[in-house]
Amino acid sequence: MKVVIAGAGSVGSSIAKELLSHGHEVLLVDEKPECVGRSDLRGAQWLIGDACELTTLKDARLEEADVVVSATGDDKVNLVVSLLAKSEFGVARTVGRVNNPKNDWMFDDSWGVDVAVNTPRLMTALVEEAVEIGDLVRLLSLQTGVSSLVEFTVPSDSHLTGRTLGSIDWPLDATVVAILRDDAPITPSNDDVIEPGDELFFITTIAAEDELRAVLSPAAARAAAQAAPEPSAAQSPATEVDADPPAVSGTMADGRETTQASQSPSA
């Protein structure tokens, strides 16, 4: 697999090192010549230039890349690189690094981002996963925010203890993808019996998370429902969306304005 990484800082270099160890072809693009030839990145190809410039991306032969990773410390750069990779070079898969959580909403398919990696949010989720037992914890959002990877640690007094996976009426849009038991991963089957301390991992639509939480932990689901504010009686009804959506515009966390025209589906 050929991977082009924009940004050879600590994040980009770490990604490149892992990919090289797995036998993938890696090209790093960075403006700083001093990044070239790092001892721990032997086998990587290098291109010195501005990844936001079309000429640089053409020199990188982006049309031949399987994946483009935007891993710079600047969210604006990461968005531009992802958009150019998709719109100008037709790259199949783009991954964008989110530095400021306030900019997370922009990292979607309208800007050419297939997968957004929000490091601060991921670290928060991992901390919650380490301390939360008996509640559902979202680890990652997948496919531009439609689905998510979630985790549930089974408490000792859970009503699920002793039941098989196949005997539980899971939500239609939630699938058990792995069980972690005694630090060993288990491929789930309908005959697997749930034990206290099991970590259950699910791929689910975000819309189905509340339903899944109700199955896993009815008490936690009731508490969350009670804490949620009631809808205002003056709330206006939803209106139809125009066939041609307006341009998407917004402000980055650093105050810079960005605009991207939304595209209507082709006839």
Coordinates of C-alpha atoms in Angstrom, one line a residue:
M1 CA 0.0 0.0 0.0
K2 CA 1.3 3.5 -0.9
V3 CA 0.7 6.1 1.8
V4 CA 1.5 9.8 1.5
I5 CA 1.8 11.7 4.8
A6 CA 1.7 15.5 4.9
G7 CA 3.6 16.6 8.0
A8 CA 6.8 14.9 9.3
G9 CA 6.5 16.1 12.9
S10 CA 6.2 13.7 15.8
V11 CA 2.8 12.5 14.8
G12 CA 3.5 12.0 11.1
S13 CA 6.9 10.4 11.8
S14 CA 5.3 7.9 14.3
I15 CA 2.7 6.9 11.7
A16 CA 5.3 6.5 9.0
K17 CA 7.5 4.4 11.3
E18 CA 4.6 2.0 12.0
L19 CA 3.6 1.8 8.3
L20 CA 7.2 1.1 7.3
S21 CA 7.5 -1.7 9.8
H22 CA 4.4 -3.3 8.2
G23 CA 6.0 -3.2 4.8
H24 CA 4.1 -0.3 3.3
E25 CA 5.5 2.3 0.9
V26 CA 5.6 5.7 2.6
L27 CA 6.2 9.2 1.2
L28 CA 6.5 12.1 3.7
V29 CA 5.9 15.7 2.6
D30 CA 7.2 18.5 4.7
E31 CA 8.5 22.1 4.2
K32 CA 11.5 21.6 6.6
P33 CA 14.6 20.0 4.9
E34 CA 16.0 19.1 8.4
C35 CA 13.3 16.4 8.7
V36 CA 14.8 14.4 5.9
G37 CA 16.9 11.3 6.7
R38 CA 15.8 10.6 10.2
S39 CA 17.5 7.5 11.5
D40 CA 14.3 5.8 12.6
L41 CA 12.6 6.3 9.2
R42 CA 14.9 4.3 6.9
G43 CA 13.1 3.3 3.8
A44 CA 10.8 6.3 3.7
Q45 CA 10.7 8.6 0.7
W46 CA 10.8 12.3 1.2
L47 CA 9.5 15.4 -0.7
I48 CA 10.3 18.9 0.5
G49 CA 7.5 21.4 -0.2
D50 CA 4.2 22.9 0.8
A51 CA 1.6 20.2 0.9
C52 CA -1.1 22.8 0.3
E53 CA 0.4 23.6 -3.2
L54 CA -0.9 21.6 -6.2
T55 CA 2.5 21.5 -7.7
T56 CA 3.9 19.7 -4.6
L57 CA 1.1 17.2 -4.6
K58 CA 1.6 16.5 -8.3
D59 CA 5.3 15.9 -7.6
A60 CA 4.2 13.5 -4.9
R61 CA 2.1 11.7 -7.6
L62 CA -0.9 11.7 -5.3
E63 CA -3.0 10.0 -7.9
E64 CA -1.1 6.8 -7.2
A65 CA -1.6 6.9 -3.5
D66 CA -3.9 4.5 -1.7
V67 CA -4.2 6.7 1.4
V68 CA -3.3 10.3 2.2
V69 CA -2.7 11.2 5.8
S70 CA -2.8 14.9 6.8
A71 CA -0.9 15.0 10.0
T72 CA 0.4 18.5 10.4
G73 CA -0.2 20.7 13.5
D74 CA -2.4 23.1 11.5
D75 CA -6.0 22.1 11.1
K76 CA -6.4 24.4 8.1
V77 CA -3.6 22.7 6.3
N78 CA -5.0 19.3 7.1
L79 CA -8.4 20.3 5.6
V80 CA -6.9 21.7 2.5
V81 CA -4.7 18.7 1.8
S82 CA -7.6 16.3 2.3
L83 CA -9.8 18.3 0.0
L84 CA -7.2 18.5 -2.7
A85 CA -6.4 14.8 -2.4
K86 CA -10.1 13.9 -2.9
S87 CA -11.2 16.5 -5.5
E88 CA -8.0 16.9 -7.6
F89 CA -6.4 13.4 -7.4
G90 CA -9.3 11.1 -6.5
V91 CA -7.5 9.4 -3.6
A92 CA -9.6 6.6 -2.2
R93 CA -9.0 7.2 1.5
T94 CA -8.0 10.3 3.4
V95 CA -7.2 10.6 7.1
G96 CA -7.2 14.0 8.8
R97 CA -5.6 14.9 12.1
V98 CA -7.7 17.2 14.3
N99 CA -5.6 19.4 16.5
N100 CA -8.3 21.5 18.1
P101 CA -11.5 19.8 19.1
K102 CA -13.5 22.9 18.3
N103 CA -12.7 22.3 14.6
D104 CA -13.8 18.7 14.7
W105 CA -17.1 19.5 13.0
M106 CA -15.3 20.5 9.8
F107 CA -13.5 17.2 9.3
D108 CA -16.1 15.4 7.2
D109 CA -16.7 14.4 3.6
S110 CA -17.5 18.0 2.5
W111 CA -13.8 18.7 3.1
G112 CA -12.7 15.4 1.7
V113 CA -12.0 13.7 5.0
D114 CA -12.9 10.1 5.3
V115 CA -11.5 9.5 8.8
A116 CA -10.9 12.2 11.4
V117 CA -8.5 11.5 14.2
N118 CA -9.2 13.8 17.1
T119 CA -6.3 13.1 19.4
P120 CA -7.5 15.1 22.5
R121 CA -11.0 13.5 22.2
L122 CA -9.5 10.0 21.8
M123 CA -7.3 10.5 24.9
T124 CA -10.3 11.6 26.9
A125 CA -12.2 8.5 25.7
L126 CA -9.4 6.2 26.7
V127 CA -9.2 7.8 30.1
E128 CA -13.0 7.3 30.6
E129 CA -12.6 3.7 29.3
A130 CA -10.0 3.1 31.9
V131 CA -12.1 4.3 34.8
E132 CA -15.8 3.8 33.7
I133 CA -17.3 0.4 34.6
G134 CA -20.9 -0.3 33.8
D135 CA -21.5 2.5 31.2
L136 CA -21.0 2.8 27.5
V137 CA -17.9 4.7 26.4
R138 CA -17.4 6.0 22.8
L139 CA -13.8 5.4 21.7
L140 CA -13.9 6.5 18.1
S141 CA -16.3 8.0 15.5
L142 CA -16.2 6.3 12.2
Q143 CA -17.4 7.1 8.6
T144 CA -17.7 10.9 9.1
G145 CA -19.6 10.6 12.3
V146 CA -22.3 8.1 11.3
S147 CA -21.0 5.1 13.3
S148 CA -18.8 4.7 16.3
L149 CA -16.6 2.2 18.2
V150 CA -17.9 1.9 21.7
E151 CA -16.8 -0.1 24.8
F152 CA -18.6 -1.5 27.8
T153 CA -16.9 -3.1 30.8
V154 CA -19.3 -5.6 32.5
P155 CA -19.6 -4.9 36.2
S156 CA -19.7 -7.7 38.8
D157 CA -23.5 -7.2 39.4
S158 CA -24.5 -6.9 35.8
H159 CA -27.7 -8.5 34.7
L160 CA -25.9 -9.8 31.6
T161 CA -23.5 -12.0 33.6
G162 CA -24.0 -15.7 32.7
R163 CA -25.9 -15.0 29.5
T164 CA -24.7 -15.9 26.0
L165 CA -24.3 -13.2 23.4
G166 CA -26.9 -14.9 21.2
S167 CA -29.6 -14.8 23.9
I168 CA -29.5 -11.0 24.1
D169 CA -31.7 -8.8 21.9
W170 CA -29.1 -6.4 20.6
P171 CA -30.2 -3.2 18.7
L172 CA -30.3 -3.8 15.0
D173 CA -27.6 -1.2 14.3
A174 CA -25.1 -2.5 16.9
T175 CA -22.7 -5.4 16.5
V176 CA -20.4 -7.0 19.0
V177 CA -17.0 -7.1 17.3
A178 CA -14.6 -8.2 20.1
I179 CA -14.4 -9.3 23.7
L180 CA -11.4 -8.5 25.9
R181 CA -11.1 -11.0 28.8
D182 CA -8.0 -11.3 31.0
D183 CA -6.0 -9.1 28.5
A184 CA -6.8 -11.6 25.7
P185 CA -8.9 -10.8 22.7
I186 CA -11.8 -13.1 21.9
T187 CA -13.6 -13.3 18.6
P188 CA -17.3 -13.2 19.6
S189 CA -19.8 -15.9 18.8
N190 CA -23.4 -16.4 19.9
D191 CA -22.3 -19.1 22.3
D192 CA -19.9 -16.9 24.3
V193 CA -21.0 -16.5 27.9
I194 CA -20.5 -13.0 29.4
E195 CA -18.4 -12.8 32.5
P196 CA -17.8 -10.0 35.0
G197 CA -14.9 -7.8 33.9
D198 CA -15.4 -8.5 30.2
E199 CA -14.8 -5.6 27.9
L200 CA -17.3 -5.7 25.1
F201 CA -16.5 -3.7 21.9
F202 CA -19.3 -2.7 19.5
I203 CA -19.6 -1.0 16.1
T204 CA -22.8 0.9 16.3
T205 CA -24.5 3.9 14.7
I206 CA -24.4 6.9 16.9
A207 CA -28.2 7.0 16.8
A208 CA -28.4 3.5 18.3
E209 CA -26.0 4.2 21.2
D210 CA -28.8 5.1 23.6
E211 CA -30.7 1.9 22.7
L212 CA -27.5 -0.1 23.2
R213 CA -26.9 1.6 26.6
A214 CA -30.4 0.6 27.7
V215 CA -29.7 -3.0 26.9
L216 CA -26.3 -3.0 28.6
S217 CA -27.0 -0.9 31.6
P218 CA -30.7 0.0 32.2
A219 CA -29.9 2.0 35.3
A220 CA -27.3 4.2 33.5
A221 CA -29.8 4.7 30.6
R222 CA -32.5 5.9 33.0
A223 CA -30.1 8.3 34.8
A224 CA -29.0 9.7 31.4
A225 CA -32.6 10.2 30.4
Q226 CA -33.5 12.0 33.6
A227 CA -30.5 14.3 33.3
A228 CA -31.4 15.3 29.7
P229 CA -33.2 18.6 29.4
E230 CA -36.8 18.5 28.2
P231 CA -37.5 20.0 24.8
S232 CA -38.9 23.5 24.8
A233 CA -42.6 23.8 24.0
A234 CA -41.8 26.7 21.8
Q235 CA -39.5 24.7 19.6
S236 CA -40.4 25.2 16.0
P237 CA -41.0 22.1 13.8
A238 CA -38.4 20.8 11.4
T239 CA -38.5 22.3 7.9
E240 CA -37.6 20.7 4.6
V241 CA -34.1 21.0 3.4
D242 CA -33.6 22.7 0.0
A243 CA -32.6 20.4 -2.8
D244 CA -29.5 22.5 -3.4
P245 CA -27.7 22.9 0.0
P246 CA -26.0 26.2 0.7
A247 CA -22.3 26.7 1.0
V248 CA -20.8 25.4 4.2
S249 CA -18.9 28.1 6.1
G250 CA -17.5 28.5 9.5
T251 CA -14.7 29.8 11.7
M252 CA -11.7 27.9 12.8
A253 CA -10.8 27.9 16.4
D254 CA -7.9 30.3 15.7
G255 CA -10.3 32.8 14.3
R256 CA -9.7 32.2 10.5
E257 CA -12.7 31.9 8.3
T258 CA -13.2 29.0 5.9
T259 CA -15.8 28.3 3.2
Q260 CA -16.5 25.2 1.3
A261 CA -19.4 24.9 -1.2
S262 CA -21.6 21.8 -0.6
Q263 CA -22.1 19.7 -3.6
S264 CA -25.5 18.4 -4.7
P265 CA -25.8 14.7 -5.6
S266 CA -25.4 14.1 -9.3
A267 CA -28.5 13.3 -11.3

